[in-house]
Amino acid sequence: MRTGGFTFAEDPVVPAPEARILWHADLDPGALPVRVEPLPAANPDAIDLDRLAPWLTVVAGAECQEHAVLTNGWQRIRIDVESGSLMAGGPVLLRYQLQGVATAEPRLLPLRRLMALCRSGRFASTLFPHDPRTGRWVECLRVADARAGGASYRDIALALFGDARVASEWHAGGRSLHSRVRRLAKAAGDLAAGGYRNLLRPRPPSRHAAAKHETGADDQPWHCACGPTARPDHV
């Protein structure tokens, strides 16, 4: 059952690092569709689900066989099982269902993350770059909670920025804190009204980046780092 874009509803009182959020694949283009088959442990393509058990959460789904997430509370890898099962554990073969260009591209990085986890037993930090939008999202959540509790814009500014900045910048010329808090309140309202459904979708390229792409300014010779010298977490 879909609840607000999730395949199931997590208890809202669970602390964020302990929550196991499974976004629906319609909203998470990086969700990896797989088919699961049993495989002898000695096969080099086998993935030991028992080894992944500390990070693995699996729930039964309606649209597909199972929905799963691998997470340490901070990094995550989403998997949708089209056939077979991850619940039984043991060694399995995952047949990744990738196709085309636009559909496959957002799933390549999650696939590399899964390969790194299977090989090293850890979430490779280099494959989970920081999203610069995160800080603003956190501010929006704090503002939304404050407004729901009846806080004024000035109360919110005091909590976010402190007395000294509010005293000097509340109605400062240009970008005042008053205006900033109003913008945060609007952004929080937009997220609550359904904008959260776009959080996992890639950001559209900037006009500058799009112009460079159209003119071929970014075209560079490329090579495949898949030879024997490639680092395990960069495959």
C-alpha atoms as a printed R data frame, in Angstrom:
    type eleno elety resid chain resno      x       y       z
1   ATOM     1    CA   MET     A     1  0.000   0.000   0.000
2   ATOM     2    CA   ARG     A     2  1.328   3.452  -0.875
3   ATOM     3    CA   THR     A     3  1.333   6.017   1.936
4   ATOM     4    CA   GLY     A     4  2.548   9.468   0.984
5   ATOM     5    CA   GLY     A     5  4.911   8.017  -1.615
6   ATOM     6    CA   PHE     A     6  6.230   5.159   0.520
7   ATOM     7    CA   THR     A     7  5.629   1.446   0.025
8   ATOM     8    CA   PHE     A     8  4.674   1.294   3.705
9   ATOM     9    CA   ALA     A     9  4.371   3.839   6.509
10  ATOM    10    CA   GLU     A    10  7.175   4.047   9.055
11  ATOM    11    CA   ASP     A    11  6.284   5.055  12.619
12  ATOM    12    CA   PRO     A    12  6.834   8.865  12.725
13  ATOM    13    CA   VAL     A    13  8.252   8.686  16.273
14  ATOM    14    CA   VAL     A    14 11.198   6.523  15.161
15  ATOM    15    CA   PRO     A    15 14.462   8.539  15.114
16  ATOM    16    CA   ALA     A    16 15.627   9.279  11.570
17  ATOM    17    CA   PRO     A    17 18.775   7.068  11.664
18  ATOM    18    CA   GLU     A    18 16.640   4.115  12.796
19  ATOM    19    CA   ALA     A    19 13.794   4.632  10.323
20  ATOM    20    CA   ARG     A    20 13.617   2.291   7.362
21  ATOM    21    CA   ILE     A    21 12.040   4.364   4.606
22  ATOM    22    CA   LEU     A    22 11.162   2.630   1.355
23  ATOM    23    CA   TRP     A    23 10.219   5.219  -1.249
24  ATOM    24    CA   HIS     A    24  8.049   3.954  -4.064
25  ATOM    25    CA   ALA     A    25 10.014   3.397  -7.273
26  ATOM    26    CA   ASP     A    26  7.878   6.027  -9.039
27  ATOM    27    CA   LEU     A    27  9.500   8.629  -6.773
28  ATOM    28    CA   ASP     A    28 12.928   7.015  -6.444
29  ATOM    29    CA   PRO     A    29 14.428   6.540  -9.916
30  ATOM    30    CA   GLY     A    30 17.466   4.859  -8.342
31  ATOM    31    CA   ALA     A    31 15.498   1.848  -7.071
32  ATOM    32    CA   LEU     A    32 17.109  -1.284  -8.526
33  ATOM    33    CA   PRO     A    33 14.703  -3.850 -10.041
34  ATOM    34    CA   VAL     A    34 16.079  -7.382  -9.650
35  ATOM    35    CA   ARG     A    35 15.176 -11.005 -10.044
36  ATOM    36    CA   VAL     A    36 16.437 -13.264  -7.274
37  ATOM    37    CA   GLU     A    37 17.629 -16.820  -7.843
38  ATOM    38    CA   PRO     A    38 19.355 -19.264  -5.453
39  ATOM    39    CA   LEU     A    39 23.036 -19.820  -6.200
40  ATOM    40    CA   PRO     A    40 25.792 -21.940  -4.641
41  ATOM    41    CA   ALA     A    41 27.944 -19.924  -2.257
42  ATOM    42    CA   ALA     A    42 31.097 -20.902  -4.160
43  ATOM    43    CA   ASN     A    43 29.898 -19.100  -7.294
44  ATOM    44    CA   PRO     A    44 31.759 -15.783  -7.658
45  ATOM    45    CA   ASP     A    45 28.490 -14.030  -8.586
46  ATOM    46    CA   ALA     A    46 26.777 -15.119  -5.366
47  ATOM    47    CA   ILE     A    47 25.654 -12.453  -2.901
48  ATOM    48    CA   ASP     A    48 25.430 -13.648   0.699
49  ATOM    49    CA   LEU     A    49 22.199 -12.193   2.060
50  ATOM    50    CA   ASP     A    50 23.113 -13.301   5.571
51  ATOM    51    CA   ARG     A    51 26.117 -10.987   5.409
52  ATOM    52    CA   LEU     A    52 23.858  -8.111   4.359
53  ATOM    53    CA   ALA     A    53 21.231  -8.892   7.030
54  ATOM    54    CA   PRO     A    54 22.303  -6.128   9.490
55  ATOM    55    CA   TRP     A    55 21.330  -3.481   6.909
56  ATOM    56    CA   LEU     A    56 18.510  -5.242   5.040
57  ATOM    57    CA   THR     A    57 14.791  -4.557   5.483
58  ATOM    58    CA   VAL     A    58 12.326  -6.399   3.225
59  ATOM    59    CA   VAL     A    59  8.550  -5.952   2.989
60  ATOM    60    CA   ALA     A    60  5.994  -7.650   0.787
61  ATOM    61    CA   GLY     A    61  4.694  -5.474  -2.033
62  ATOM    62    CA   ALA     A    62  1.660  -5.298  -4.281
63  ATOM    63    CA   GLU     A    63  3.215  -3.949  -7.494
64  ATOM    64    CA   CYS     A    64  6.176  -6.315  -7.268
65  ATOM    65    CA   GLN     A    65  7.190  -9.317  -5.194
66  ATOM    66    CA   GLU     A    66  9.133  -7.476  -2.504
67  ATOM    67    CA   HIS     A    67 10.451  -4.010  -1.633
68  ATOM    68    CA   ALA     A    68 13.791  -3.775   0.152
69  ATOM    69    CA   VAL     A    69 16.250  -1.228   1.449
70  ATOM    70    CA   LEU     A    70 19.836  -1.612   2.581
71  ATOM    71    CA   THR     A    71 20.738   1.173   4.979
72  ATOM    72    CA   ASN     A    72 23.022   2.029   7.880
73  ATOM    73    CA   GLY     A    73 20.731   4.877   8.889
74  ATOM    74    CA   TRP     A    74 22.501   7.469   6.738
75  ATOM    75    CA   GLN     A    75 23.201   5.862   3.363
76  ATOM    76    CA   ARG     A    76 20.671   3.712   1.555
77  ATOM    77    CA   ILE     A    77 20.222   1.412  -1.461
78  ATOM    78    CA   ARG     A    78 16.689   0.600  -2.680
79  ATOM    79    CA   ILE     A    79 15.829  -2.719  -4.338
80  ATOM    80    CA   ASP     A    80 12.562  -3.961  -5.861
81  ATOM    81    CA   VAL     A    81 12.272  -7.727  -6.296
82  ATOM    82    CA   GLU     A    82 10.305  -8.740  -9.391
83  ATOM    83    CA   SER     A    83 10.650 -12.487  -8.811
84  ATOM    84    CA   GLY     A    84 12.196 -14.707  -6.169
85  ATOM    85    CA   SER     A    85 12.747 -13.536  -2.602
86  ATOM    86    CA   LEU     A    86 15.312 -11.886  -0.351
87  ATOM    87    CA   MET     A    87 13.604 -13.050   2.833
88  ATOM    88    CA   ALA     A    88 15.022 -16.568   2.917
89  ATOM    89    CA   GLY     A    89 18.620 -15.395   3.167
90  ATOM    90    CA   GLY     A    90 21.601 -17.401   2.008
91  ATOM    91    CA   PRO     A    91 23.564 -17.008  -1.241
92  ATOM    92    CA   VAL     A    92 21.631 -15.704  -4.229
93  ATOM    93    CA   LEU     A    93 22.123 -14.358  -7.718
94  ATOM    94    CA   LEU     A    94 20.662 -10.934  -8.425
95  ATOM    95    CA   ARG     A    95 19.695 -10.389 -12.044
96  ATOM    96    CA   TYR     A    96 19.571  -6.616 -12.491
97  ATOM    97    CA   GLN     A    97 16.776  -5.457 -14.788
98  ATOM    98    CA   LEU     A    98 18.401  -2.487 -16.534
99  ATOM    99    CA   GLN     A    99 17.433  -1.186 -19.935
100 ATOM   100    CA   GLY     A   100 17.718   1.813 -22.200
101 ATOM   101    CA   VAL     A   101 19.572   5.012 -21.367
102 ATOM   102    CA   ALA     A   102 17.270   7.367 -19.448
103 ATOM   103    CA   THR     A   103 15.890   4.498 -17.332
104 ATOM   104    CA   ALA     A   104 19.238   2.840 -16.620
105 ATOM   105    CA   GLU     A   105 21.325   5.934 -15.909
106 ATOM   106    CA   PRO     A   106 19.956   6.842 -12.431
107 ATOM   107    CA   ARG     A   107 20.371   3.206 -11.363
108 ATOM   108    CA   LEU     A   108 24.069   2.903 -12.208
109 ATOM   109    CA   LEU     A   109 25.305   4.687  -9.082
110 ATOM   110    CA   PRO     A   110 23.051   2.630  -6.749
111 ATOM   111    CA   LEU     A   111 24.368  -0.493  -8.476
112 ATOM   112    CA   ARG     A   112 27.961   0.592  -7.804
113 ATOM   113    CA   ARG     A   113 27.005   1.234  -4.184
114 ATOM   114    CA   LEU     A   114 25.583  -2.287  -3.906
115 ATOM   115    CA   MET     A   115 28.716  -3.805  -5.446
116 ATOM   116    CA   ALA     A   116 30.910  -1.906  -2.972
117 ATOM   117    CA   LEU     A   117 28.773  -3.030  -0.031
118 ATOM   118    CA   CYS     A   118 28.864  -6.663  -1.132
119 ATOM   119    CA   ARG     A   119 32.641  -6.592  -1.564
120 ATOM   120    CA   SER     A   120 33.729  -4.567   1.445
121 ATOM   121    CA   GLY     A   121 30.876  -4.932   3.920
122 ATOM   122    CA   ARG     A   122 30.518  -1.165   4.238
123 ATOM   123    CA   PHE     A   123 28.765   1.741   2.560
124 ATOM   124    CA   ALA     A   124 31.492   3.465   0.531
125 ATOM   125    CA   SER     A   125 31.346   7.137   1.515
126 ATOM   126    CA   THR     A   126 32.868   8.172  -1.803
127 ATOM   127    CA   LEU     A   127 29.769   6.831  -3.569
128 ATOM   128    CA   PHE     A   128 27.381   8.863  -1.382
129 ATOM   129    CA   PRO     A   129 28.308  12.490  -2.075
130 ATOM   130    CA   HIS     A   130 26.730  15.126   0.122
131 ATOM   131    CA   ASP     A   131 23.664  16.775  -1.380
132 ATOM   132    CA   PRO     A   132 23.990  20.548  -0.875
133 ATOM   133    CA   ARG     A   133 20.199  20.811  -0.561
134 ATOM   134    CA   THR     A   134 20.167  18.809   2.686
135 ATOM   135    CA   GLY     A   135 20.793  21.769   4.978
136 ATOM   136    CA   ARG     A   136 17.840  23.689   3.545
137 ATOM   137    CA   TRP     A   137 15.582  20.626   3.828
138 ATOM   138    CA   VAL     A   138 16.455  20.333   7.524
139 ATOM   139    CA   GLU     A   139 15.685  24.028   8.032
140 ATOM   140    CA   CYS     A   140 12.338  23.552   6.270
141 ATOM   141    CA   LEU     A   141 11.456  20.660   8.579
142 ATOM   142    CA   ARG     A   142 12.299  22.729  11.632
143 ATOM   143    CA   VAL     A   143 10.250  25.643  10.325
144 ATOM   144    CA   ALA     A   144  7.287  23.389   9.532
145 ATOM   145    CA   ASP     A   145  7.340  21.939  13.070
146 ATOM   146    CA   ALA     A   146  7.639  25.420  14.574
147 ATOM   147    CA   ARG     A   147  4.749  26.841  12.535
148 ATOM   148    CA   ALA     A   148  2.590  23.840  13.422
149 ATOM   149    CA   GLY     A   149  3.332  24.634  17.070
150 ATOM   150    CA   GLY     A   150  2.228  28.249  16.659
151 ATOM   151    CA   ALA     A   151  5.661  29.905  16.516
152 ATOM   152    CA   SER     A   152  5.960  33.334  14.907
153 ATOM   153    CA   TYR     A   153  8.509  34.124  12.202
154 ATOM   154    CA   ARG     A   154 10.609  35.965  14.761
155 ATOM   155    CA   ASP     A   155 10.484  33.009  17.190
156 ATOM   156    CA   ILE     A   156 11.707  30.762  14.383
157 ATOM   157    CA   ALA     A   157 14.515  33.147  13.485
158 ATOM   158    CA   LEU     A   158 15.667  33.251  17.115
159 ATOM   159    CA   ALA     A   159 15.796  29.435  17.227
160 ATOM   160    CA   LEU     A   160 17.599  29.123  13.893
161 ATOM   161    CA   PHE     A   161 20.001  32.072  13.958
162 ATOM   162    CA   GLY     A   162 20.261  33.329  17.543
163 ATOM   163    CA   ASP     A   163 19.527  36.611  19.320
164 ATOM   164    CA   ALA     A   164 22.494  38.577  17.980
165 ATOM   165    CA   ARG     A   165 21.780  37.957  14.298
166 ATOM   166    CA   VAL     A   166 18.075  38.589  14.702
167 ATOM   167    CA   ALA     A   167 18.760  41.877  16.470
168 ATOM   168    CA   SER     A   168 21.050  43.103  13.695
169 ATOM   169    CA   GLU     A   169 19.578  41.470  10.574
170 ATOM   170    CA   TRP     A   170 15.829  41.087  11.162
171 ATOM   171    CA   HIS     A   171 14.945  43.965   8.842
172 ATOM   172    CA   ALA     A   172 18.383  44.545   7.309
173 ATOM   173    CA   GLY     A   173 18.556  45.874   3.788
174 ATOM   174    CA   GLY     A   174 18.700  43.323   0.994
175 ATOM   175    CA   ARG     A   175 18.175  39.739   2.208
176 ATOM   176    CA   SER     A   176 16.873  40.239   5.758
177 ATOM   177    CA   LEU     A   177 16.318  37.354   8.174
178 ATOM   178    CA   HIS     A   178 12.615  38.183   8.150
179 ATOM   179    CA   SER     A   179 12.478  37.550   4.408
180 ATOM   180    CA   ARG     A   180 14.589  34.411   4.750
181 ATOM   181    CA   VAL     A   181 12.257  32.911   7.346
182 ATOM   182    CA   ARG     A   182  9.232  33.750   5.199
183 ATOM   183    CA   ARG     A   183 10.856  31.962   2.251
184 ATOM   184    CA   LEU     A   184 11.627  28.957   4.451
185 ATOM   185    CA   ALA     A   185  8.023  28.870   5.649
186 ATOM   186    CA   LYS     A   186  6.784  28.900   2.049
187 ATOM   187    CA   ALA     A   187  9.253  26.158   1.063
188 ATOM   188    CA   ALA     A   188  8.137  24.094   4.065
189 ATOM   189    CA   GLY     A   189  4.517  24.489   2.983
190 ATOM   190    CA   ASP     A   190  5.377  23.466  -0.575
191 ATOM   191    CA   LEU     A   191  7.136  20.318   0.686
192 ATOM   192    CA   ALA     A   192  4.206  19.394   2.912
193 ATOM   193    CA   ALA     A   193  1.789  19.934   0.010
194 ATOM   194    CA   GLY     A   194  3.529  17.265  -2.076
195 ATOM   195    CA   GLY     A   195  6.902  18.721  -2.980
196 ATOM   196    CA   TYR     A   196  8.587  16.039  -0.874
197 ATOM   197    CA   ARG     A   197  7.807  13.638  -3.713
198 ATOM   198    CA   ASN     A   198 10.589  15.280  -5.734
199 ATOM   199    CA   LEU     A   199 13.329  14.937  -3.094
200 ATOM   200    CA   LEU     A   200 14.964  11.887  -4.659
201 ATOM   201    CA   ARG     A   201 14.674  13.012  -8.244
202 ATOM   202    CA   PRO     A   202 17.845  14.470  -9.767
203 ATOM   203    CA   ARG     A   203 18.141  18.219  -9.892
204 ATOM   204    CA   PRO     A   204 17.647  19.740 -13.345
205 ATOM   205    CA   PRO     A   205 20.927  21.046 -14.789
206 ATOM   206    CA   SER     A   206 21.663  24.732 -14.366
207 ATOM   207    CA   ARG     A   207 21.317  26.974 -17.403
208 ATOM   208    CA   HIS     A   208 25.107  27.230 -17.545
209 ATOM   209    CA   ALA     A   209 25.562  23.447 -17.481
210 ATOM   210    CA   ALA     A   210 22.797  22.949 -20.042
211 ATOM   211    CA   ALA     A   211 24.416  25.498 -22.374
212 ATOM   212    CA   LYS     A   212 27.792  23.748 -22.085
213 ATOM   213    CA   HIS     A   213 26.144  20.425 -22.859
214 ATOM   214    CA   GLU     A   214 24.356  21.793 -25.930
215 ATOM   215    CA   THR     A   215 27.563  23.332 -27.301
216 ATOM   216    CA   GLY     A   216 29.637  20.239 -26.571
217 ATOM   217    CA   ALA     A   217 31.907  22.167 -24.201
218 ATOM   218    CA   ASP     A   218 31.981  19.260 -21.799
219 ATOM   219    CA   ASP     A   219 32.812  16.627 -24.399
220 ATOM   220    CA   GLN     A   220 35.991  14.857 -23.308
221 ATOM   221    CA   PRO     A   221 37.639  11.585 -24.291
222 ATOM   222    CA   TRP     A   222 36.592   8.883 -21.875
223 ATOM   223    CA   HIS     A   223 37.895   5.522 -20.780
224 ATOM   224    CA   CYS     A   224 36.431   2.589 -18.900
225 ATOM   225    CA   ALA     A   225 37.899   2.034 -15.436
226 ATOM   226    CA   CYS     A   226 36.876  -1.601 -15.385
227 ATOM   227    CA   GLY     A   227 40.288  -3.179 -15.809
228 ATOM   228    CA   PRO     A   228 42.200  -5.065 -13.128
229 ATOM   229    CA   THR     A   229 43.566  -1.845 -11.569
230 ATOM   230    CA   ALA     A   230 40.127  -0.351 -10.823
231 ATOM   231    CA   ARG     A   231 39.450   0.298  -7.128
232 ATOM   232    CA   PRO     A   232 36.785  -2.013  -5.591
233 ATOM   233    CA   ASP     A   233 34.549   0.909  -4.634
234 ATOM   234    CA   HIS     A   234 34.738   2.470  -8.076
235 ATOM   235    CA   VAL     A   235 33.401  -0.378 -10.195
